[in-house]
Coordinates of C-alpha atoms and ligand atoms in Angstrom, one line a residue:
M13 CA 25.2 34.7 35.2
T14 CA 25.5 31.1 34.5
A15 CA 28.4 29.9 36.2
S16 CA 28.6 30.4 39.9
P17 CA 30.5 33.4 41.3
Q18 CA 33.7 33.2 42.7
V19 CA 33.5 36.3 44.7
L20 CA 30.3 38.0 46.2
V21 CA 30.7 41.7 46.6
V22 CA 28.4 43.3 49.1
G23 CA 27.6 47.1 48.6
A24 CA 28.0 49.0 45.3
G25 CA 29.5 52.3 46.9
P26 CA 33.0 53.2 45.3
V27 CA 34.6 50.6 47.1
G28 CA 32.6 47.7 45.9
L29 CA 32.6 48.8 42.5
T30 CA 36.3 49.2 42.5
V31 CA 36.9 45.7 44.0
A32 CA 34.6 44.2 41.6
H33 CA 36.1 46.0 38.7
E34 CA 39.4 45.0 39.5
L35 CA 38.3 41.2 40.3
A36 CA 36.6 41.0 37.0
R37 CA 39.3 42.7 35.0
R38 CA 41.5 39.7 36.2
G39 CA 38.9 37.2 35.0
M40 CA 37.2 36.6 38.3
R41 CA 33.6 35.5 38.2
V42 CA 31.7 38.5 40.7
R43 CA 28.4 39.1 42.0
I44 CA 28.0 42.6 43.2
V45 CA 24.8 43.3 45.5
E46 CA 23.3 46.6 46.5
A47 CA 20.6 47.3 49.0
L48 CA 19.4 50.3 47.5
A49 CA 16.8 49.9 44.7
A50 CA 18.6 52.5 42.5
P51 CA 22.2 54.3 42.6
A52 CA 22.2 57.2 45.2
T53 CA 21.4 60.5 44.2
T54 CA 23.5 62.3 46.6
S55 CA 27.0 62.8 47.0
R56 CA 29.3 62.4 50.3
A57 CA 32.6 62.2 48.9
I58 CA 33.7 65.1 46.3
A59 CA 37.7 65.4 46.6
T60 CA 39.6 62.8 44.7
H61 CA 43.6 63.0 45.5
P62 CA 46.6 62.5 43.2
R63 CA 47.2 58.6 44.4
T64 CA 43.6 57.9 43.7
L65 CA 43.9 59.2 40.0
E66 CA 47.0 56.9 39.6
V67 CA 44.9 54.2 40.4
Y68 CA 42.0 55.2 38.2
D69 CA 44.9 55.4 35.7
A70 CA 45.7 51.9 36.2
M71 CA 41.8 50.9 36.0
G72 CA 41.4 52.6 32.7
V73 CA 38.8 55.3 33.9
V74 CA 40.8 58.4 34.6
G75 CA 39.7 60.0 31.6
E76 CA 36.1 59.7 32.2
I77 CA 36.9 61.1 36.0
L78 CA 38.9 64.1 34.6
K79 CA 36.2 64.9 32.0
R80 CA 33.4 65.0 34.7
G81 CA 35.2 66.8 37.7
R82 CA 37.1 70.0 38.3
R83 CA 40.6 70.4 39.2
V84 CA 41.7 72.2 42.1
G85 CA 45.2 73.1 43.1
A86 CA 45.2 75.4 46.0
F87 CA 43.9 75.9 49.6
T88 CA 43.0 79.6 50.6
M89 CA 42.4 80.7 54.2
F90 CA 40.4 83.5 55.3
H91 CA 39.6 85.0 58.6
R92 CA 36.9 87.7 59.6
G93 CA 37.0 89.0 56.2
R94 CA 40.8 89.2 55.7
R95 CA 42.6 86.9 53.2
L96 CA 45.3 85.1 55.3
V97 CA 47.2 83.2 52.9
R98 CA 46.8 80.9 49.6
L99 CA 48.9 77.9 49.5
D100 CA 49.4 76.7 45.9
A101 CA 49.9 72.9 45.5
D102 CA 53.6 72.1 44.9
Y103 CA 54.1 68.6 44.0
R104 CA 57.8 68.8 43.3
T105 CA 58.6 66.4 46.0
M106 CA 56.2 64.1 45.3
P107 CA 56.1 63.5 41.4
T108 CA 53.1 62.3 39.7
R109 CA 51.2 62.7 36.6
Y110 CA 48.2 64.1 38.4
P111 CA 49.4 67.0 40.4
Y112 CA 46.0 68.3 41.6
T113 CA 42.9 67.5 43.5
V114 CA 39.7 66.7 41.2
I115 CA 36.6 67.5 42.7
I116 CA 34.0 65.1 41.4
E117 CA 30.5 64.2 43.1
Q118 CA 30.6 60.8 44.3
V119 CA 27.4 60.0 42.4
Q120 CA 29.6 60.8 39.3
T121 CA 32.3 58.7 40.4
E122 CA 30.0 55.8 41.1
A123 CA 28.5 56.4 37.7
V124 CA 31.8 56.0 35.9
L125 CA 32.9 52.9 38.0
R126 CA 29.6 51.3 37.3
E127 CA 30.0 51.9 33.5
A128 CA 33.6 50.5 33.6
L129 CA 32.2 47.3 35.5
A130 CA 29.6 46.9 33.0
G131 CA 32.2 46.9 30.5
Q132 CA 33.7 44.0 32.4
G133 CA 30.3 42.2 32.0
V134 CA 29.2 42.7 35.4
K135 CA 26.1 44.5 36.7
V136 CA 25.2 45.7 39.9
E137 CA 22.3 43.9 41.5
F138 CA 20.2 46.8 43.1
G139 CA 17.5 46.0 45.6
V140 CA 19.5 43.1 47.0
R141 CA 20.3 43.1 50.5
L142 CA 23.0 40.8 52.5
E143 CA 21.1 39.8 55.8
A144 CA 23.7 37.4 57.1
L145 CA 26.6 34.9 56.7
E146 CA 28.4 32.1 57.9
Q147 CA 31.5 30.4 56.8
D148 CA 33.6 27.4 56.9
G149 CA 36.9 26.3 55.6
R150 CA 35.4 25.8 52.0
G151 CA 33.5 28.9 51.6
V152 CA 30.6 31.3 52.5
R153 CA 27.1 30.9 52.8
A154 CA 25.2 34.3 52.4
R155 CA 21.4 35.0 53.0
L156 CA 20.1 37.7 50.8
T157 CA 16.6 39.6 50.6
H158 CA 15.4 40.9 47.5
E159 CA 13.3 43.7 46.9
N160 CA 10.2 42.0 46.6
G161 CA 10.7 40.1 49.8
T162 CA 12.4 36.9 48.1
A163 CA 15.0 35.2 50.1
E164 CA 18.1 33.7 48.5
Q165 CA 20.7 31.8 49.8
V166 CA 24.0 31.8 47.9
D167 CA 27.6 29.7 48.3
V168 CA 30.5 31.5 47.3
P169 CA 34.1 30.7 48.1
W170 CA 34.7 34.3 49.0
L171 CA 32.9 37.5 50.0
V172 CA 34.4 41.1 50.3
G173 CA 32.1 43.5 52.6
C174 CA 31.9 47.0 51.1
D175 CA 28.8 47.7 52.6
G176 CA 29.8 51.0 54.5
G177 CA 29.9 52.4 58.1
H178 CA 26.9 50.3 59.1
S179 CA 28.2 47.4 57.4
T180 CA 26.4 43.8 58.2
V181 CA 29.3 42.0 57.2
R182 CA 31.6 43.7 59.7
K183 CA 28.9 42.9 62.4
Q184 CA 28.4 39.1 61.2
L185 CA 32.1 38.9 61.1
G186 CA 32.1 40.1 64.9
L187 CA 34.5 42.7 63.9
K188 CA 34.8 45.7 66.4
L189 CA 35.4 49.4 65.0
A190 CA 37.4 50.7 68.1
G191 CA 37.7 54.6 68.5
E192 CA 36.1 57.6 69.7
S193 CA 34.8 61.0 69.3
S194 CA 32.2 62.4 67.1
E195 CA 31.5 65.9 65.7
T196 CA 28.2 67.2 63.9
W197 CA 28.8 69.2 60.9
M198 CA 26.4 70.9 58.3
L199 CA 26.8 70.7 54.6
A200 CA 25.0 72.0 51.7
D201 CA 25.7 72.1 47.9
A202 CA 24.2 75.2 46.3
V203 CA 24.6 77.8 43.7
V204 CA 26.7 80.7 45.3
D205 CA 27.1 84.4 44.0
C206 CA 30.4 85.2 45.4
D207 CA 33.8 86.6 43.5
V208 CA 36.2 84.0 44.8
T209 CA 37.8 81.6 42.1
P210 CA 37.0 78.0 41.7
D211 CA 40.5 76.8 41.6
S212 CA 41.1 76.6 45.4
L213 CA 39.7 74.9 48.6
Y214 CA 38.7 77.8 51.1
W215 CA 38.7 77.6 54.6
I216 CA 37.1 80.4 56.4
H217 CA 36.7 81.4 59.9
S218 CA 33.7 83.9 60.6
G219 CA 35.2 84.7 64.2
A220 CA 32.6 82.1 65.5
H221 CA 33.2 79.3 63.7
A222 CA 35.2 77.6 60.4
M223 CA 33.6 76.8 57.7
M224 CA 34.8 75.1 54.3
M225 CA 34.0 76.3 50.7
V226 CA 34.5 73.8 47.8
P227 CA 33.9 74.5 44.1
L228 CA 31.6 71.7 42.6
P229 CA 31.7 70.9 38.6
G230 CA 29.1 72.9 37.1
A231 CA 29.0 76.8 37.1
G232 CA 28.6 78.7 40.3
R233 CA 28.1 75.4 42.6
W234 CA 29.7 74.9 45.6
R235 CA 30.0 72.6 48.6
L236 CA 29.8 74.7 51.9
L237 CA 30.4 73.0 55.3
D238 CA 29.6 74.5 58.5
T239 CA 31.5 72.9 61.6
G240 CA 29.8 75.3 64.4
D241 CA 26.0 75.9 63.7
V242 CA 24.1 72.7 62.4
L243 CA 20.7 73.9 62.2
P244 CA 18.9 70.6 62.6
G245 CA 15.5 70.4 60.8
A246 CA 15.7 74.0 58.9
D247 CA 14.1 74.4 55.7
S248 CA 16.2 75.3 52.7
T249 CA 15.6 79.2 52.7
S250 CA 17.0 79.5 56.4
V251 CA 20.1 77.4 55.5
A252 CA 20.9 79.8 52.4
A253 CA 20.3 82.6 54.7
H254 CA 22.3 81.4 57.1
Y255 CA 25.5 80.7 55.0
S256 CA 25.2 84.0 53.0
A257 CA 25.5 85.9 56.1
K258 CA 28.2 83.8 57.8
L259 CA 30.1 83.8 54.7
S260 CA 29.9 87.5 53.9
A261 CA 31.3 88.0 57.2
G262 CA 34.3 85.3 56.9
L263 CA 34.7 86.3 53.4
G264 CA 34.6 90.0 53.9
R265 CA 32.4 90.5 50.8
P266 CA 28.8 90.0 49.7
V267 CA 28.2 86.3 49.2
R268 CA 24.7 85.4 48.3
V269 CA 23.6 81.6 48.5
A270 CA 21.0 80.2 46.5
E271 CA 18.5 77.6 48.0
P272 CA 20.8 74.5 48.2
E273 CA 19.8 71.2 46.3
W274 CA 20.9 69.2 49.1
V275 CA 21.5 70.0 52.9
S276 CA 22.9 67.2 55.3
V277 CA 23.3 67.4 59.0
F278 CA 26.0 64.6 59.8
T279 CA 27.5 62.9 62.7
F280 CA 30.9 61.3 62.4
Q281 CA 33.3 59.1 64.2
Q282 CA 36.9 58.0 64.2
R283 CA 37.0 54.1 64.1
A284 CA 38.5 51.4 62.7
V285 CA 38.9 47.4 62.9
S286 CA 41.9 45.7 64.0
T287 CA 42.1 42.9 61.0
M288 CA 40.3 43.1 57.7
Q289 CA 40.0 39.5 57.1
V290 CA 38.1 36.6 59.0
G291 CA 38.6 33.4 57.3
R292 CA 37.1 33.8 53.7
C293 CA 35.4 37.2 54.4
L294 CA 37.2 40.5 53.9
V295 CA 36.1 44.0 54.6
A296 CA 37.1 47.1 52.7
G297 CA 36.2 50.9 52.7
D298 CA 34.0 52.4 55.2
A299 CA 33.2 49.0 56.4
A300 CA 36.6 48.9 57.9
H301 CA 37.0 52.3 59.1
V302 CA 35.1 55.6 59.5
H303 CA 36.3 58.9 60.0
S304 CA 36.0 62.6 59.9
P305 CA 35.6 63.9 56.6
A306 CA 37.9 66.9 57.3
S307 CA 40.8 66.1 54.5
G308 CA 38.7 64.2 52.1
Q309 CA 40.3 60.6 52.8
G310 CA 37.5 58.2 53.2
M311 CA 36.8 57.2 49.8
N312 CA 40.3 57.9 48.7
T313 CA 41.4 55.3 51.3
G314 CA 38.6 52.9 50.5
L315 CA 39.5 52.6 46.9
H316 CA 43.3 52.2 47.5
E317 CA 42.4 49.2 49.8
A318 CA 39.9 47.9 46.9
F319 CA 43.0 48.0 44.5
N320 CA 45.2 46.5 47.0
L321 CA 42.8 43.6 48.0
A322 CA 41.6 42.5 44.2
W323 CA 45.0 41.4 42.8
K324 CA 45.5 39.5 45.9
L325 CA 42.6 37.9 46.1
S326 CA 42.5 37.0 42.3
S327 CA 45.8 35.7 42.4
V328 CA 44.7 33.3 45.2
I329 CA 41.7 32.0 43.3
H330 CA 43.6 31.9 40.0
G331 CA 45.9 29.6 42.2
D332 CA 48.9 31.7 41.2
A333 CA 49.6 32.4 44.8
D334 CA 49.1 30.7 48.3
A335 CA 46.3 31.8 50.3
T336 CA 48.7 33.5 52.9
L337 CA 49.1 36.3 50.4
L338 CA 45.8 37.5 51.4
N339 CA 47.3 38.3 55.3
T340 CA 49.4 40.9 53.5
Y341 CA 45.9 42.9 52.9
S342 CA 45.4 43.5 56.3
S343 CA 48.8 43.6 57.6
E344 CA 49.5 46.2 55.0
R345 CA 46.1 48.1 55.4
V346 CA 45.3 48.1 59.1
P347 CA 48.3 50.4 60.2
I348 CA 47.1 52.8 57.2
G349 CA 43.8 53.0 58.6
A350 CA 45.1 53.4 62.1
A351 CA 47.5 56.3 60.8
L352 CA 44.3 57.9 59.1
L353 CA 42.3 58.2 62.3
G354 CA 45.1 60.0 63.7
S355 CA 45.6 62.3 60.7
T356 CA 42.0 63.0 60.1
Q357 CA 41.4 63.8 63.7
R358 CA 44.4 66.4 63.6
A359 CA 42.8 67.7 60.1
T360 CA 39.4 67.9 62.1
F361 CA 40.9 70.0 64.9
L362 CA 42.5 72.2 62.5
V363 CA 39.5 72.3 60.2
Q364 CA 37.1 73.3 62.8
L365 CA 39.7 75.3 64.9
K366 CA 37.5 76.0 67.9
N367 CA 40.4 77.3 70.1
S368 CA 39.5 80.9 71.2
L369 CA 42.8 82.2 71.1
A370 CA 42.9 81.2 67.5
G371 CA 41.1 84.6 66.5
V372 CA 44.4 86.5 67.8
A373 CA 47.0 84.2 66.6
L374 CA 45.7 83.3 63.1
P375 CA 46.7 86.9 61.4
V376 CA 50.3 86.7 63.0
V377 CA 50.9 83.0 62.2
F378 CA 49.7 83.4 58.7
A379 CA 51.8 86.7 58.1
V380 CA 54.7 84.3 58.9
V381 CA 53.7 81.8 56.6
R382 CA 52.7 84.3 53.7
N383 CA 56.1 86.1 53.9
V384 CA 58.9 83.3 54.6
R385 CA 59.0 81.6 51.7
P386 CA 60.6 78.2 53.2
I387 CA 57.8 78.1 56.0
R388 CA 55.1 78.5 53.1
L389 CA 56.6 75.6 51.2
R390 CA 57.1 73.4 54.2
M391 CA 53.4 73.9 55.0
Q392 CA 52.1 73.1 51.4
R393 CA 54.2 70.2 51.0
S394 CA 53.0 68.7 54.6
I395 CA 49.3 69.6 53.7
L396 CA 49.7 67.9 50.3
G397 CA 51.7 65.1 51.6
A398 CA 49.0 64.1 54.2
M399 CA 46.0 64.3 51.5
S400 CA 47.5 63.0 48.3
G401 CA 48.1 59.7 49.2
L402 CA 51.4 60.0 47.3
R403 CA 53.6 59.3 50.2
L404 CA 52.1 56.2 51.3
S405 CA 54.3 53.0 50.8
Y406 CA 55.1 49.8 52.4
P407 CA 58.6 49.5 53.4
D408 CA 58.0 46.7 56.1
S409 CA 55.6 44.5 54.2
P410 CA 56.3 40.8 53.5
L411 CA 55.9 41.9 50.0
T412 CA 59.0 44.2 50.2
V413 CA 62.1 42.6 49.4
A414 CA 65.1 44.2 50.7
N415 CA 66.9 46.4 48.2
R416 CA 69.2 44.5 45.9
G417 CA 71.2 47.3 44.7
R418 CA 70.2 50.7 43.6
A419 CA 72.1 52.5 41.0
G420 CA 71.7 55.9 41.6
S421 CA 68.1 57.5 42.1
G422 CA 64.8 55.8 41.8
P423 CA 62.3 54.4 44.0
A424 CA 63.2 52.1 46.9
P425 CA 61.1 48.5 47.3
G426 CA 57.9 49.5 49.0
E427 CA 57.5 52.7 47.3
R428 CA 55.1 53.5 44.5
V429 CA 57.2 53.0 41.1
T430 CA 55.6 56.3 40.1
S431 CA 57.5 58.3 42.6
A432 CA 60.6 58.1 40.7
T433 CA 62.0 61.6 41.4
V434 CA 62.5 62.4 37.6
D435 CA 59.5 63.8 35.9
L436 CA 57.5 60.8 34.4
C437 CA 55.5 63.5 32.5
G438 CA 58.2 63.1 29.9
P439 CA 58.3 61.2 26.7
G440 CA 58.5 57.5 28.2
G441 CA 56.0 58.2 30.8
P442 CA 52.7 57.5 29.1
A443 CA 54.2 54.2 28.1
L444 CA 55.0 53.4 31.6
A445 CA 51.5 54.4 32.6
A446 CA 50.2 52.2 30.0
A447 CA 52.3 49.3 31.2
L448 CA 51.1 49.4 35.0
R449 CA 47.3 48.9 33.5
D450 CA 48.4 45.3 32.6
G451 CA 46.8 44.1 35.9
R452 CA 49.8 41.4 36.2
W453 CA 52.9 42.0 38.2
T454 CA 55.4 44.2 35.8
L455 CA 59.1 43.3 35.4
L456 CA 60.8 46.1 34.1
V457 CA 64.4 45.6 32.7
G458 CA 67.0 47.5 31.1
E459 CA 68.1 46.8 27.8
G460 CA 70.6 44.3 27.6
A461 CA 69.1 41.9 30.1
P462 CA 69.9 38.3 28.8
D463 CA 66.8 36.2 30.2
A464 CA 63.9 38.9 29.6
A465 CA 62.6 36.5 27.1
D466 CA 62.6 33.4 29.0
A467 CA 61.3 35.2 32.1
A468 CA 58.3 36.6 29.6
A469 CA 57.5 33.0 28.5
R470 CA 58.1 31.2 31.9
Y471 CA 56.0 33.6 33.7
E472 CA 53.2 34.8 31.2
R473 CA 50.2 34.2 33.4
V474 CA 51.7 36.4 36.3
V475 CA 54.3 38.9 35.1
S476 CA 54.3 41.2 32.3
V477 CA 58.0 41.5 31.2
R478 CA 59.0 44.9 29.7
V479 CA 62.4 46.1 28.4
L480 CA 63.0 49.6 28.5
S481 CA 64.6 50.9 25.3
A482 CA 64.7 53.5 22.9
R483 CA 63.3 51.4 20.1
E484 CA 59.7 51.3 18.8
P485 CA 57.4 48.8 20.2
D486 CA 58.1 45.1 18.8
S487 CA 55.7 42.6 17.7
D488 CA 56.0 40.5 21.0
G489 CA 55.1 43.6 22.9
M490 CA 58.0 43.4 25.3
V491 CA 59.6 46.9 24.2
L492 CA 58.5 49.8 26.4
T493 CA 59.5 52.9 24.3
D494 CA 61.7 55.0 26.6
P495 CA 62.9 57.7 24.0
T496 CA 65.1 59.7 25.8
G497 CA 65.9 57.2 28.4
G498 CA 64.3 59.3 31.0
V499 CA 61.9 56.5 32.5
A500 CA 65.1 54.2 33.0
K501 CA 66.9 57.1 34.6
A502 CA 64.0 58.2 36.8
L503 CA 63.5 54.5 38.0
G504 CA 67.4 54.1 38.5
L505 CA 67.6 51.1 36.0
V506 CA 71.1 50.7 34.7
S507 CA 71.7 48.5 31.7
G508 CA 71.0 45.0 32.7
G509 CA 69.0 46.1 35.8
W510 CA 65.6 44.9 36.9
A511 CA 62.8 46.3 39.1
L512 CA 59.6 44.0 39.9
V513 CA 56.4 46.3 40.6
R514 CA 53.3 44.8 42.0
P515 CA 50.1 44.7 40.4
D516 CA 49.1 47.9 42.2
G517 CA 52.2 49.8 41.4
Y518 CA 54.3 49.5 44.1
L519 CA 57.8 48.5 43.9
A520 CA 58.5 44.9 45.3
A521 CA 62.0 44.2 44.4
R522 CA 64.9 45.6 42.4
G523 CA 68.3 44.3 41.3
E524 CA 71.2 45.5 39.1
R525 CA 71.4 42.5 36.8
F526 CA 68.9 40.6 35.9
A527 CA 69.0 36.7 35.8
I528 CA 65.8 34.6 35.4
E529 CA 66.9 32.6 38.7
Q530 CA 66.5 35.7 40.7
L531 CA 63.1 36.3 39.3
D532 CA 62.3 32.6 40.4
T533 CA 63.4 33.2 43.8
V534 CA 61.8 36.3 44.5
L535 CA 58.3 35.4 42.9
A536 CA 58.3 32.0 45.0
H537 CA 58.9 34.2 48.0
L538 CA 56.3 36.7 47.2
L539 CA 53.5 34.3 46.1
G540 CA 54.4 31.7 48.5
R541 CA 54.3 29.0 45.9
D542 CA 56.4 28.2 42.4
A543 CA 54.2 30.4 40.0
T544 CA 55.5 28.9 37.0
T545 CA 52.7 26.1 37.2
A546 CA 49.3 27.6 38.3
V547 CA 46.7 25.4 39.8
T548 CA 43.6 27.3 38.7
T549 CA 40.9 26.6 41.3
D550 CA 37.5 28.3 42.4
T551 CA 38.7 28.3 45.8
Ligands
LIG5 C1 29.9 64.8 54.1 C2 31.0 63.9 53.5 C3 31.7 64.2 52.8 C4 32.8 63.2 52.5 N1 34.0 63.8 51.6 C5 34.7 62.9 51.3 C6 35.7 63.3 50.3 O1 35.7 64.4 49.9 N2 36.6 62.2 49.8 C7 36.9 61.2 50.7 O2 37.7 60.4 50.0 N3 35.9 60.7 51.4 C8 34.7 61.8 51.7 N4 33.6 61.1 52.5 C9 33.8 59.8 52.9 C10 33.1 58.9 52.0 O3 31.7 59.3 51.5 C11 33.0 57.4 52.2 O4 34.4 57.1 52.8 C12 32.6 56.6 51.2 O5 31.3 56.5 50.6 C13 33.0 55.2 51.4 O6 32.8 54.1 50.4 P1 32.3 52.8 50.8 O7 31.9 52.2 49.4 O8 33.2 52.1 51.4 O9 30.9 52.9 51.4 P2 29.6 53.5 51.0 O10 29.8 54.6 49.9 O11 28.8 53.9 52.3 O12 28.6 52.5 50.2 C14 28.2 51.4 50.6 C15 27.1 50.8 49.9 O13 26.9 49.3 50.6 C16 25.4 49.6 50.5 N5 24.9 48.2 51.6 C17 24.9 48.5 53.2 N6 24.5 47.7 53.7 C18 24.4 46.5 52.6 C19 23.9 45.2 52.8 N7 23.5 44.8 54.0 N8 23.5 44.6 51.8 C20 23.9 45.4 50.3 N9 24.5 46.4 50.2 C21 24.5 47.1 51.5 C22 25.0 50.8 50.9 O14 23.5 51.2 50.3 C23 26.0 51.6 50.0 O15 25.4 51.6 48.7 C24 32.8 62.3 53.1 C25 31.9 61.7 54.0 C26 31.1 62.6 54.4 C27 30.0 62.2 55.3

């Protein structure tokens, strides 16, 4: 790298790779360092949920993720050999183009993100560890050690710590992980001979403890999780025999587990920081919160954070926004991290179900769930709603402008724009998805808005202006072809109406009659400065 970096990203796990990709995509000079000498070869995270798939879509990597993963759309529960219930995914109240969870090993996710990052011209520097940092109002000085023992001092305007649960950045910033409780579980990735279908996640109670089975990509491969017996130090033959016996009891059919390719006994805690920014340093992902893997949220949440942070940081560095925009990173994401501790704690409780009365109550409760459709649907939606990330919104954010008029249906400011209640898988849906890959703010206007071309010219650096129309794309690239008017209807965009979408896909503001003065006012408020004249700076 010739010119000095504008951002140093510490840690090349999924979160660091996403931050670096999203910064580089917006033209930032990024350096990303990773303490490991080579990419990790074992996978912790495997479940990738719908909102994360939408984020991958906006990043341009969703195709590769889908290709390497396996889709699952159900949650099936067994108790002492009897099937209690199968809950099929039902996203009707949470529209998305990706109504399923993709099981993809973290090793593969990281490989896809690394390749995409390399496509932006940034290579991960393996074998480089951040040892210490100090900062003042102008920048950050980081002390790095290379694998061969060489020390390096680097000065950067901004630093993002994505260095995982034992984060050096977090410790150097004096941020405390507050919280409690820890549990120890055992996982094994193995080929399993068993006649359950690999289109579902399985929760299995053997009578003594609860286990999970998750189908991995590849024939017959499963992730097995025991929340009770953890067999520290056991050899792989014993682990295979242990799971074979316990799963046979839980599923009520013969199960033969081959010697696992990977066994891990791990202890997790439920803790989070109270702020994600100290001066010119920010933290994201496990560096900011650690919790139970019960509902597969850690990596998903970290990726959403990375996506939230990168556009804000690049806007500030580009000089398009005041530095106060970055305050909204912490104010939007800390409450989500805190809420997550509560929800993953509940999920942990349910997944391990240690209560001794459970054995008696479960068959009764699930007979009701199985047979009473409204209860089953409610349960399906509540499990999915919590896991999918689709219900997440920012109604109270300073970046959410009170509703300026909402004709009919359509998302409200603060909501994901793709949460439109009409099916966005229709003819205009792909065009909208493509528009949301732009990286800038997106102004969607109904046909007939008089000032759309002026807005496009005035805010070219910051805003992509798209006119929803039945017409074919035009030469200036403003027409977003919506052949049936389905997208406009889904978004509640009347003729001349407008909706301003943040670079991370959340609606910031909307109105019924577009005029450029409104956009001036709204953007000045959102960006904290007049965005018609950007000052490009390195700071
Ligand atoms: C068993 C298990 C199953 C899980 N399943 C799921 C799941 O299904 N879905 C899900 O969303 N989440 C899951 N998680 C959680 C998920 O693995 C983590 O949340 C995710 O890895 C966090 O990503 P990250 O990039 O923040 O941190 P990490 O993946 O921990 O990456 C941090 C990187 O920083 C590097 N690093 C550390 N210190 C330094 C330093 N000083 N200098 C330079 N580099 C450094 C590390 O080597 C590492 O590569 C699971 C966790 C466990 C334990």
